[in-house]
Amino acid sequence: AQTVTQSQPEMSVQEAETVTLSCTYDTSESDYYLFWYKQPPSRQMILVIRQEAYKQQNATENRFSVNFQKAAKSFSLKISDSQLGDAAMYFCAYRSPMDSNYQLIWGAGTKLIIKP
Amino acid sequence: ETGVTQTPRHLVMGMTNKKSLKCEQHLGHNAMYWYKQSAKKPLELMFVYNFKEQTENNSVPSRFSPECPNSSHLFLHLHTLQPEDSALYLCASSPSLGTGNNYGYTFGSGTRLTVV
């Protein structure tokens, strides 16, 4: 079974600086999808960025980018120019194309604190 | 407006009570999900509905009973819960199971449930 590990329960960064959140996963599949979700205090889970395993190019969404290392099974999230609104829980998730319900396997999350 | 609305936002109930959680989406999605989010644990998928049909029951105790009368509404009926059932219950939707899941899910803001 696939697993997702986020080894950093909490991270802090100074406003305007760059921070990287770690995520590793375990799978025997060659094709899959990876996601980063953000959960602010409002509690709504918001999709930040996604990556398809067959694509070698790292996904980028404005200030958010990923470092996808397929061989190492690593999927880290880099947030550039951190803003106060980035403070939230961040969850890494894996989706297998073989799961008939397309369910996500989630990490335990990393709490990101932004220092003004 | 998140697109997925959950009510109530907070709920406190006794172990002998019966209550229901409601989820509503106006996104035209056909798949809806219930997740349980406990502190410091990965999200747990509970139920999946696709075109009003339940496709997944992730070994959830029978004290949780889902209902999906149409593709826009999802309920979670609760009865004789235990204190360990206290958690944030999140509803999510996606265009369908077969397509669009690649783009992630749209989540509601959850119901914070406390069982006393």
Short mmCIF file of C-alpha atoms in Angstrom, two decimals:
data_model
loop_
_atom_site.label_atom_id
_atom_site.label_comp_id
_atom_site.label_asym_id
_atom_site.label_seq_id
_atom_site.Cartn_x
_atom_site.Cartn_y
_atom_site.Cartn_z
CA ALA A 1 0.00 0.00 0.00
CA GLN A 2 1.09 3.51 -0.66
CA THR A 3 2.11 5.81 2.17
CA VAL A 4 2.87 9.51 2.37
CA THR A 5 5.24 10.98 4.95
CA GLN A 6 5.66 14.59 5.95
CA SER A 7 8.55 14.66 8.38
CA GLN A 8 8.19 18.29 9.46
CA PRO A 9 5.25 18.79 11.86
CA GLU A 10 5.93 22.53 11.91
CA MET A 11 8.00 25.03 9.94
CA SER A 12 8.46 28.76 10.31
CA VAL A 13 9.75 31.35 7.90
CA GLN A 14 10.25 35.08 7.83
CA GLU A 15 7.85 36.99 5.64
CA ALA A 16 9.18 37.46 2.10
CA GLU A 17 11.65 34.60 2.42
CA THR A 18 11.55 31.15 0.83
CA VAL A 19 10.57 27.95 2.59
CA THR A 20 10.54 24.32 1.46
CA LEU A 21 8.18 21.71 2.85
CA SER A 22 9.18 18.06 2.54
CA CYS A 23 7.12 15.10 1.41
CA THR A 24 8.17 11.56 0.65
CA TYR A 25 6.01 8.68 -0.45
CA ASP A 26 6.25 4.99 -0.94
CA THR A 27 4.82 3.26 -3.98
CA SER A 28 5.60 0.52 -6.44
CA GLU A 29 3.61 2.23 -9.19
CA SER A 30 5.23 4.12 -12.04
CA ASP A 31 2.34 6.40 -12.84
CA TYR A 32 0.47 8.41 -10.23
CA TYR A 33 -0.50 11.92 -9.17
CA LEU A 34 0.81 14.05 -6.36
CA PHE A 35 -0.84 17.03 -4.75
CA TRP A 36 -0.18 19.74 -2.24
CA TYR A 37 -3.18 21.09 -0.37
CA LYS A 38 -3.34 24.06 1.96
CA GLN A 39 -5.70 24.24 4.93
CA PRO A 40 -5.90 27.73 6.45
CA PRO A 41 -7.71 28.48 9.72
CA SER A 42 -10.93 28.66 7.73
CA ARG A 43 -10.52 24.87 7.51
CA GLN A 44 -11.27 24.60 3.82
CA MET A 45 -8.76 22.38 2.04
CA ILE A 46 -7.45 24.23 -1.02
CA LEU A 47 -5.49 22.68 -3.88
CA VAL A 48 -2.13 24.42 -4.24
CA ILE A 49 -0.38 22.42 -6.93
CA ARG A 50 -0.39 19.03 -8.60
CA GLN A 51 2.16 16.90 -10.41
CA GLU A 52 1.76 13.97 -12.76
CA ALA A 53 4.48 11.39 -12.27
CA TYR A 54 5.06 10.85 -15.97
CA LYS A 55 5.96 14.51 -16.41
CA GLN A 56 9.57 15.28 -15.65
CA GLN A 57 9.01 19.02 -15.55
CA ASN A 58 8.33 20.35 -12.08
CA ALA A 59 4.94 22.00 -11.65
CA THR A 60 4.77 25.70 -10.86
CA GLU A 61 1.90 27.92 -9.76
CA ASN A 62 2.96 31.52 -9.21
CA ARG A 63 5.00 31.55 -5.97
CA PHE A 64 4.54 27.82 -5.44
CA SER A 65 6.72 25.23 -7.11
CA VAL A 66 7.61 21.63 -6.50
CA ASN A 67 10.82 19.65 -6.63
CA PHE A 68 9.70 16.25 -7.86
CA GLN A 69 12.38 13.59 -7.56
CA LYS A 70 10.74 10.41 -8.84
CA ALA A 71 13.61 8.06 -8.15
CA ALA A 72 13.91 9.33 -4.60
CA LYS A 73 10.11 9.39 -4.22
CA SER A 74 10.28 12.94 -3.00
CA PHE A 75 7.83 15.76 -3.68
CA SER A 76 8.78 18.94 -1.85
CA LEU A 77 6.91 22.25 -2.03
CA LYS A 78 8.79 25.52 -2.31
CA ILE A 79 7.03 28.74 -1.39
CA SER A 80 8.83 31.86 -2.57
CA ASP A 81 8.32 35.36 -1.19
CA SER A 82 6.29 34.02 1.75
CA GLN A 83 3.24 36.04 2.69
CA LEU A 84 1.22 36.18 5.89
CA GLY A 85 -1.67 34.57 4.03
CA ASP A 86 0.44 31.49 3.41
CA ALA A 87 0.19 30.53 7.07
CA ALA A 88 -1.70 27.23 7.14
CA MET A 89 -1.44 23.49 7.39
CA TYR A 90 0.01 21.98 4.24
CA PHE A 91 -0.80 18.44 3.22
CA CYS A 92 0.88 16.28 0.64
CA ALA A 93 -1.29 13.65 -1.05
CA TYR A 94 -0.86 10.76 -3.47
CA ARG A 95 -3.36 9.33 -5.90
CA SER A 96 -3.03 6.02 -7.63
CA PRO A 97 -4.57 5.66 -11.07
CA MET A 98 -5.36 2.06 -10.13
CA ASP A 99 -7.71 2.93 -7.29
CA SER A 100 -11.25 2.62 -8.58
CA ASN A 101 -12.39 5.37 -6.24
CA TYR A 102 -9.48 7.65 -7.08
CA GLN A 103 -9.01 8.32 -3.42
CA LEU A 104 -6.11 10.33 -2.07
CA ILE A 105 -3.54 9.03 0.39
CA TRP A 106 -2.62 11.88 2.72
CA GLY A 107 0.35 12.87 4.79
CA ALA A 108 -0.10 14.07 8.37
CA GLY A 109 0.57 17.68 7.44
CA THR A 110 3.05 20.46 8.15
CA LYS A 111 2.04 23.60 9.99
CA LEU A 112 3.60 26.63 8.33
CA ILE A 113 4.11 29.75 10.45
CA ILE A 114 4.94 33.06 8.79
CA LYS A 115 6.81 35.56 10.96
CA PRO A 116 6.09 39.21 10.13
CA GLU B 1 -18.33 31.15 -1.45
CA THR B 2 -16.36 27.93 -1.59
CA GLY B 3 -18.67 25.97 -3.88
CA VAL B 4 -19.08 23.29 -1.22
CA THR B 5 -21.09 24.30 1.82
CA GLN B 6 -21.22 22.31 5.04
CA THR B 7 -23.60 22.79 7.95
CA PRO B 8 -23.43 23.07 10.84
CA ARG B 9 -19.98 24.52 11.31
CA HIS B 10 -19.81 23.26 14.88
CA LEU B 11 -21.75 20.49 16.59
CA VAL B 12 -21.67 19.21 20.14
CA MET B 13 -23.64 16.06 20.79
CA GLY B 14 -24.10 13.50 23.49
CA MET B 15 -23.41 9.86 22.93
CA THR B 16 -27.11 9.02 22.81
CA ASN B 17 -28.06 11.79 20.40
CA LYS B 18 -28.90 11.53 16.73
CA LYS B 19 -27.72 14.32 14.47
CA SER B 20 -26.96 14.87 10.80
CA LEU B 21 -24.25 16.72 8.91
CA LYS B 22 -25.13 18.31 5.60
CA CYS B 23 -23.03 19.01 2.54
CA GLU B 24 -24.17 20.85 -0.56
CA GLN B 25 -22.36 21.69 -3.77
CA HIS B 26 -23.47 23.77 -6.75
CA LEU B 27 -20.51 22.97 -8.97
CA GLY B 28 -22.25 20.41 -11.13
CA HIS B 29 -20.01 17.71 -9.70
CA ASN B 30 -21.12 14.10 -9.64
CA ALA B 31 -18.81 12.60 -7.03
CA MET B 32 -18.98 13.46 -3.34
CA TYR B 33 -16.91 12.32 -0.39
CA TRP B 34 -16.86 12.33 3.39
CA TYR B 35 -13.51 12.61 5.13
CA LYS B 36 -12.62 12.48 8.82
CA GLN B 37 -9.77 14.70 10.01
CA SER B 38 -8.44 13.95 13.47
CA ALA B 39 -5.65 15.91 15.13
CA LYS B 40 -2.16 14.96 13.98
CA LYS B 41 -3.47 12.16 11.74
CA PRO B 42 -3.82 11.94 7.96
CA LEU B 43 -7.25 12.50 6.49
CA GLU B 44 -9.31 9.36 6.42
CA LEU B 45 -11.70 8.74 3.56
CA MET B 46 -15.02 7.48 4.90
CA PHE B 47 -17.50 7.30 2.04
CA VAL B 48 -17.58 7.91 -1.69
CA TYR B 49 -20.63 8.55 -3.84
CA ASN B 50 -20.60 8.71 -7.62
CA PHE B 51 -23.81 9.74 -9.39
CA LYS B 52 -25.68 9.19 -6.10
CA GLU B 53 -24.42 5.64 -5.78
CA GLN B 54 -22.16 4.67 -2.90
CA THR B 55 -18.94 3.23 -4.26
CA GLU B 56 -16.86 3.07 -1.12
CA ASN B 57 -17.36 2.43 2.56
CA ASN B 58 -13.93 2.51 4.10
CA SER B 59 -14.72 0.16 7.00
CA VAL B 60 -16.65 2.90 8.73
CA PRO B 61 -18.67 1.88 11.83
CA SER B 62 -22.40 1.65 11.31
CA ARG B 63 -23.00 4.53 13.74
CA PHE B 64 -22.10 6.68 10.72
CA SER B 65 -24.73 6.46 7.99
CA PRO B 66 -24.35 8.40 4.74
CA GLU B 67 -27.13 9.50 2.44
CA CYS B 68 -26.91 10.99 -1.03
CA PRO B 69 -30.38 11.92 -2.33
CA ASN B 70 -28.97 13.67 -5.41
CA SER B 71 -25.63 14.68 -6.85
CA SER B 72 -25.73 18.05 -5.09
CA HIS B 73 -26.41 16.90 -1.54
CA LEU B 74 -24.68 14.57 0.85
CA PHE B 75 -25.60 13.83 4.44
CA LEU B 76 -23.87 12.02 7.26
CA HIS B 77 -26.29 10.73 9.87
CA LEU B 78 -24.80 10.20 13.29
CA HIS B 79 -26.11 8.09 16.16
CA THR B 80 -24.67 6.68 19.39
CA LEU B 81 -21.26 8.14 18.70
CA GLN B 82 -18.22 7.73 20.91
CA PRO B 83 -15.89 10.47 22.21
CA GLU B 84 -13.17 9.21 19.85
CA ASP B 85 -15.43 10.18 16.97
CA SER B 86 -14.79 13.83 17.80
CA ALA B 87 -13.06 15.31 14.75
CA LEU B 88 -13.43 17.64 11.81
CA TYR B 89 -15.65 16.08 9.15
CA LEU B 90 -14.92 17.35 5.68
CA CYS B 91 -17.04 16.99 2.59
CA ALA B 92 -15.52 17.18 -0.87
CA SER B 93 -16.68 16.92 -4.44
CA SER B 94 -15.15 16.32 -7.85
CA PRO B 95 -16.52 16.27 -11.40
CA SER B 96 -16.72 12.50 -11.33
CA LEU B 97 -14.62 9.54 -10.35
CA GLY B 98 -13.43 8.81 -13.83
CA THR B 99 -12.48 12.29 -14.99
CA GLY B 100 -11.50 15.52 -13.40
CA ASN B 101 -10.09 13.91 -10.31
CA ASN B 102 -6.71 14.73 -11.70
CA TYR B 103 -7.46 18.29 -10.79
CA GLY B 104 -8.12 17.55 -7.15
CA TYR B 105 -11.18 17.96 -5.07
CA THR B 106 -13.21 20.94 -3.92
CA PHE B 107 -13.62 20.85 -0.16
CA GLY B 108 -16.04 22.42 2.24
CA SER B 109 -14.98 24.07 5.50
CA GLY B 110 -16.02 21.10 7.57
CA THR B 111 -18.10 20.44 10.65
CA ARG B 112 -16.21 20.40 13.93
CA LEU B 113 -17.87 17.60 15.88
CA THR B 114 -17.45 17.12 19.60
CA VAL B 115 -18.98 14.08 21.26
CA VAL B 116 -19.48 14.42 25.00
#
